Amino acid sequence: YPHLTTGELGSGFPTLKTKDLTENDKKYLNSPWNLNNFACHYKSVLKYINADISGMKVPWAYVGMCFSCFCWHVEDHWSYSINYLHWGEPKTWYGVPGSSAEKLENCMKSYAPGLFSKTPDLLHHLVTTMNPSILIREGVPVVKAQQQAGEFIVTFPRAYHAGFNHGFNFAEANNFCPADWVRNFVKM
């Protein structure tokens, strides 16, 4: 799933660099829900980092097409993530709570032991998918959500997630680290 950094290509949210800001744009320019501001919210640990980190402090843009997917993964450093679908067809998301991360990992390893023996960190490569029905059958709790244009999806630390697009769409995502994230980081 290719990542396009909004720092280079532009954001779906208004920024100070946006030309010809409308009144509506100005309303969202400094909003904490603007993903360009979200990671550096006053309660975020990331506000103390004085660097633009792609995907952490600088959002990524995602262009989806029919049945394009994102494989099972957790966020870097087990951070939270927020995804906003600006426009287009919906996305279906599947999620596994962080408390069941090891169950998912063990299930995946039991179905593809050869892949994991060759590449033990395979799940960090974002190339591994498995039908959620198999995970459920094996006792892994899986939830499903359908994201429509104009909606946010939030994932939690160490919560595996995967999904697919129903058609052409444009989304933007960023990781974030509120104060409670530090407990999860220490467990890594």
mmCIF file of C-alpha atoms in Angstrom:
data_model
loop_
_atom_site.group_PDB
_atom_site.id
_atom_site.type_symbol
_atom_site.label_atom_id
_atom_site.label_comp_id
_atom_site.label_asym_id
_atom_site.label_seq_id
_atom_site.Cartn_x
_atom_site.Cartn_y
_atom_site.Cartn_z
ATOM 1 C CA TYR A 1 0.000 0.000 0.000
ATOM 2 C CA PRO A 2 1.974 3.035 -1.168
ATOM 3 C CA HIS A 3 2.302 5.976 1.179
ATOM 4 C CA LEU A 4 2.148 9.486 -0.211
ATOM 5 C CA THR A 5 3.384 12.091 2.243
ATOM 6 C CA THR A 6 1.144 15.127 2.498
ATOM 7 C CA GLY A 7 4.216 17.236 3.266
ATOM 8 C CA GLU A 8 5.290 16.844 -0.372
ATOM 9 C CA LEU A 9 2.025 16.340 -2.236
ATOM 10 C CA GLY A 10 -0.447 18.382 -0.207
ATOM 11 C CA SER A 11 -3.179 17.537 2.227
ATOM 12 C CA GLY A 12 -6.938 17.195 1.943
ATOM 13 C CA PHE A 13 -7.069 19.451 5.005
ATOM 14 C CA PRO A 14 -6.237 23.169 4.774
ATOM 15 C CA THR A 15 -2.738 24.273 5.769
ATOM 16 C CA LEU A 16 -1.004 27.629 5.957
ATOM 17 C CA LYS A 17 0.398 26.846 2.486
ATOM 18 C CA THR A 18 -3.113 26.426 1.016
ATOM 19 C CA LYS A 19 -3.772 29.087 -1.602
ATOM 20 C CA ASP A 20 -7.109 30.906 -1.680
ATOM 21 C CA LEU A 21 -8.468 29.652 1.641
ATOM 22 C CA THR A 22 -12.261 29.717 1.764
ATOM 23 C CA GLU A 23 -14.111 30.714 4.924
ATOM 24 C CA ASN A 24 -14.810 27.025 5.529
ATOM 25 C CA ASP A 25 -11.084 26.223 5.088
ATOM 26 C CA LYS A 26 -10.189 28.886 7.637
ATOM 27 C CA LYS A 27 -12.565 27.236 10.121
ATOM 28 C CA TYR A 28 -10.579 23.978 9.889
ATOM 29 C CA LEU A 29 -7.099 25.473 9.508
ATOM 30 C CA ASN A 30 -6.354 25.344 13.249
ATOM 31 C CA SER A 31 -8.849 22.647 14.206
ATOM 32 C CA PRO A 32 -7.425 19.804 16.290
ATOM 33 C CA TRP A 33 -9.335 17.453 13.910
ATOM 34 C CA ASN A 34 -7.211 18.687 11.000
ATOM 35 C CA LEU A 35 -4.733 15.804 10.708
ATOM 36 C CA ASN A 36 -1.911 18.276 10.079
ATOM 37 C CA ASN A 37 -2.473 19.480 13.673
ATOM 38 C CA PHE A 38 -3.606 16.238 15.303
ATOM 39 C CA ALA A 39 -0.241 14.654 16.147
ATOM 40 C CA CYS A 40 0.991 17.821 17.864
ATOM 41 C CA HIS A 41 -2.119 18.385 19.957
ATOM 42 C CA TYR A 42 -1.264 19.859 23.350
ATOM 43 C CA LYS A 43 -1.816 16.446 25.010
ATOM 44 C CA SER A 44 0.399 14.579 22.544
ATOM 45 C CA VAL A 45 3.846 13.232 23.347
ATOM 46 C CA LEU A 46 4.855 14.022 19.742
ATOM 47 C CA LYS A 47 4.623 17.775 20.322
ATOM 48 C CA TYR A 48 8.015 17.491 22.033
ATOM 49 C CA ILE A 49 9.713 16.152 18.908
ATOM 50 C CA ASN A 50 11.101 18.939 16.769
ATOM 51 C CA ALA A 51 11.171 17.067 13.464
ATOM 52 C CA ASP A 52 8.724 16.223 10.706
ATOM 53 C CA ILE A 53 8.301 12.449 10.877
ATOM 54 C CA SER A 54 6.420 11.053 7.900
ATOM 55 C CA GLY A 55 3.322 9.175 9.050
ATOM 56 C CA MET A 56 3.749 10.298 12.651
ATOM 57 C CA LYS A 57 3.786 14.103 12.530
ATOM 58 C CA VAL A 58 3.156 14.491 8.794
ATOM 59 C CA PRO A 59 0.039 12.654 7.541
ATOM 60 C CA TRP A 60 0.054 10.193 4.671
ATOM 61 C CA ALA A 61 -2.454 10.313 1.832
ATOM 62 C CA TYR A 62 -4.011 7.143 0.423
ATOM 63 C CA VAL A 63 -5.717 6.777 -2.933
ATOM 64 C CA GLY A 64 -7.856 3.650 -3.034
ATOM 65 C CA MET A 65 -9.475 1.759 -5.896
ATOM 66 C CA CYS A 66 -11.973 -1.070 -6.031
ATOM 67 C CA PHE A 67 -10.737 -3.993 -3.892
ATOM 68 C CA SER A 68 -7.314 -2.482 -3.190
ATOM 69 C CA CYS A 69 -6.453 -3.581 0.319
ATOM 70 C CA PHE A 70 -4.228 -2.952 3.285
ATOM 71 C CA CYS A 71 -2.814 -6.046 4.975
ATOM 72 C CA TRP A 72 -2.884 -6.969 8.654
ATOM 73 C CA HIS A 73 -0.538 -4.740 10.635
ATOM 74 C CA VAL A 74 -0.014 -2.703 13.788
ATOM 75 C CA GLU A 75 1.242 0.865 13.749
ATOM 76 C CA ASP A 76 4.900 1.748 14.232
ATOM 77 C CA HIS A 77 5.842 1.887 17.903
ATOM 78 C CA TRP A 78 2.346 0.535 18.710
ATOM 79 C CA SER A 79 1.011 4.053 18.370
ATOM 80 C CA TYR A 80 -2.596 5.034 17.841
ATOM 81 C CA SER A 81 -3.680 5.990 14.330
ATOM 82 C CA ILE A 82 -6.458 8.078 12.881
ATOM 83 C CA ASN A 83 -7.736 7.767 9.311
ATOM 84 C CA TYR A 84 -10.077 10.260 7.626
ATOM 85 C CA LEU A 85 -11.875 9.372 4.397
ATOM 86 C CA HIS A 86 -12.132 12.672 2.509
ATOM 87 C CA TRP A 87 -14.237 11.475 -0.405
ATOM 88 C CA GLY A 88 -15.176 8.525 -2.554
ATOM 89 C CA GLU A 89 -16.361 4.997 -2.006
ATOM 90 C CA PRO A 90 -16.292 3.404 1.476
ATOM 91 C CA LYS A 91 -13.538 1.374 3.133
ATOM 92 C CA THR A 92 -14.186 -1.804 5.092
ATOM 93 C CA TRP A 93 -11.980 -2.205 8.153
ATOM 94 C CA TYR A 94 -11.319 -5.290 10.260
ATOM 95 C CA GLY A 95 -9.749 -4.894 13.684
ATOM 96 C CA VAL A 96 -8.349 -7.088 16.437
ATOM 97 C CA PRO A 97 -7.896 -5.598 19.923
ATOM 98 C CA GLY A 98 -4.329 -5.132 21.133
ATOM 99 C CA SER A 99 -5.007 -7.611 23.935
ATOM 100 C CA SER A 100 -5.429 -10.312 21.243
ATOM 101 C CA ALA A 101 -2.418 -9.373 19.100
ATOM 102 C CA GLU A 102 -0.494 -12.523 20.046
ATOM 103 C CA LYS A 103 -3.515 -14.687 19.183
ATOM 104 C CA LEU A 104 -3.564 -13.193 15.674
ATOM 105 C CA GLU A 105 0.201 -13.611 15.297
ATOM 106 C CA ASN A 106 0.082 -17.248 16.423
ATOM 107 C CA CYS A 107 -2.840 -17.998 14.116
ATOM 108 C CA MET A 108 -1.054 -16.481 11.115
ATOM 109 C CA LYS A 109 2.121 -18.425 11.955
ATOM 110 C CA SER A 110 0.196 -21.691 12.253
ATOM 111 C CA TYR A 111 -1.321 -21.252 8.774
ATOM 112 C CA ALA A 112 1.919 -20.202 7.060
ATOM 113 C CA PRO A 113 4.830 -21.610 9.089
ATOM 114 C CA GLY A 114 7.174 -21.691 6.090
ATOM 115 C CA LEU A 115 6.738 -17.992 5.408
ATOM 116 C CA PHE A 116 7.403 -17.082 9.027
ATOM 117 C CA SER A 117 10.450 -19.370 9.320
ATOM 118 C CA LYS A 118 12.009 -17.567 6.325
ATOM 119 C CA THR A 119 10.879 -14.111 7.468
ATOM 120 C CA PRO A 120 10.172 -14.063 11.227
ATOM 121 C CA ASP A 121 9.117 -10.397 11.139
ATOM 122 C CA LEU A 122 6.756 -10.944 8.192
ATOM 123 C CA LEU A 123 3.854 -9.095 9.821
ATOM 124 C CA HIS A 124 5.985 -5.930 9.939
ATOM 125 C CA HIS A 125 6.273 -5.934 6.142
ATOM 126 C CA LEU A 126 2.547 -5.188 5.584
ATOM 127 C CA VAL A 127 2.248 -7.935 2.959
ATOM 128 C CA THR A 128 0.298 -10.580 4.888
ATOM 129 C CA THR A 129 -3.432 -11.039 4.697
ATOM 130 C CA MET A 130 -5.830 -13.656 6.019
ATOM 131 C CA ASN A 131 -9.571 -13.992 5.767
ATOM 132 C CA PRO A 132 -11.134 -12.619 8.972
ATOM 133 C CA SER A 133 -13.434 -15.692 9.054
ATOM 134 C CA ILE A 134 -10.394 -17.913 9.636
ATOM 135 C CA LEU A 135 -9.215 -15.705 12.491
ATOM 136 C CA ILE A 136 -12.689 -15.796 14.074
ATOM 137 C CA ARG A 137 -12.889 -19.580 13.664
ATOM 138 C CA GLU A 138 -9.514 -19.842 15.450
ATOM 139 C CA GLY A 139 -10.762 -17.761 18.399
ATOM 140 C CA VAL A 140 -9.311 -14.378 17.437
ATOM 141 C CA PRO A 141 -11.848 -11.613 18.140
ATOM 142 C CA VAL A 142 -12.404 -9.547 14.982
ATOM 143 C CA VAL A 143 -14.600 -6.472 14.595
ATOM 144 C CA LYS A 144 -15.730 -4.928 11.313
ATOM 145 C CA ALA A 145 -16.502 -1.314 10.415
ATOM 146 C CA GLN A 146 -17.431 0.411 7.198
ATOM 147 C CA GLN A 147 -15.978 3.904 6.862
ATOM 148 C CA GLN A 148 -17.914 6.400 4.747
ATOM 149 C CA ALA A 149 -16.623 9.674 3.305
ATOM 150 C CA GLY A 150 -16.432 12.300 6.045
ATOM 151 C CA GLU A 151 -15.775 9.767 8.824
ATOM 152 C CA PHE A 152 -12.771 9.024 11.033
ATOM 153 C CA ILE A 153 -11.509 5.581 12.092
ATOM 154 C CA VAL A 154 -9.187 5.349 15.112
ATOM 155 C CA THR A 155 -6.986 2.337 15.862
ATOM 156 C CA PHE A 156 -5.472 1.636 19.256
ATOM 157 C CA PRO A 157 -1.981 0.518 20.322
ATOM 158 C CA ARG A 158 -1.008 -2.950 19.114
ATOM 159 C CA ALA A 159 -4.457 -3.392 17.537
ATOM 160 C CA TYR A 160 -4.016 -5.285 14.280
ATOM 161 C CA HIS A 161 -6.139 -3.972 11.441
ATOM 162 C CA ALA A 162 -6.668 -4.656 7.748
ATOM 163 C CA GLY A 163 -9.248 -3.816 5.135
ATOM 164 C CA PHE A 164 -10.156 -2.929 1.590
ATOM 165 C CA ASN A 165 -11.630 -0.157 -0.524
ATOM 166 C CA HIS A 166 -14.996 -0.435 -2.260
ATOM 167 C CA GLY A 167 -13.925 1.856 -5.090
ATOM 168 C CA PHE A 168 -12.039 5.036 -5.881
ATOM 169 C CA ASN A 169 -11.450 7.140 -2.765
ATOM 170 C CA PHE A 170 -9.036 9.475 -1.031
ATOM 171 C CA ALA A 171 -8.056 9.176 2.633
ATOM 172 C CA GLU A 172 -5.493 10.705 4.930
ATOM 173 C CA ALA A 173 -3.972 9.147 8.047
ATOM 174 C CA ASN A 174 -1.600 9.946 10.845
ATOM 175 C CA ASN A 175 -0.300 8.233 13.949
ATOM 176 C CA PHE A 176 -0.574 9.917 17.320
ATOM 177 C CA CYS A 177 0.706 9.357 20.837
ATOM 178 C CA PRO A 178 -1.328 10.715 23.751
ATOM 179 C CA ALA A 179 0.130 10.422 27.251
ATOM 180 C CA ASP A 180 -1.334 6.939 27.873
ATOM 181 C CA TRP A 181 0.607 5.624 24.861
ATOM 182 C CA VAL A 182 3.826 5.766 26.923
ATOM 183 C CA ARG A 183 2.676 2.685 28.919
ATOM 184 C CA ASN A 184 2.377 0.685 25.679
ATOM 185 C CA PHE A 185 5.713 1.939 24.371
ATOM 186 C CA VAL A 186 7.462 0.759 27.531
ATOM 187 C CA LYS A 187 5.967 -2.761 27.034
ATOM 188 C CA MET A 188 7.540 -3.052 23.574
#
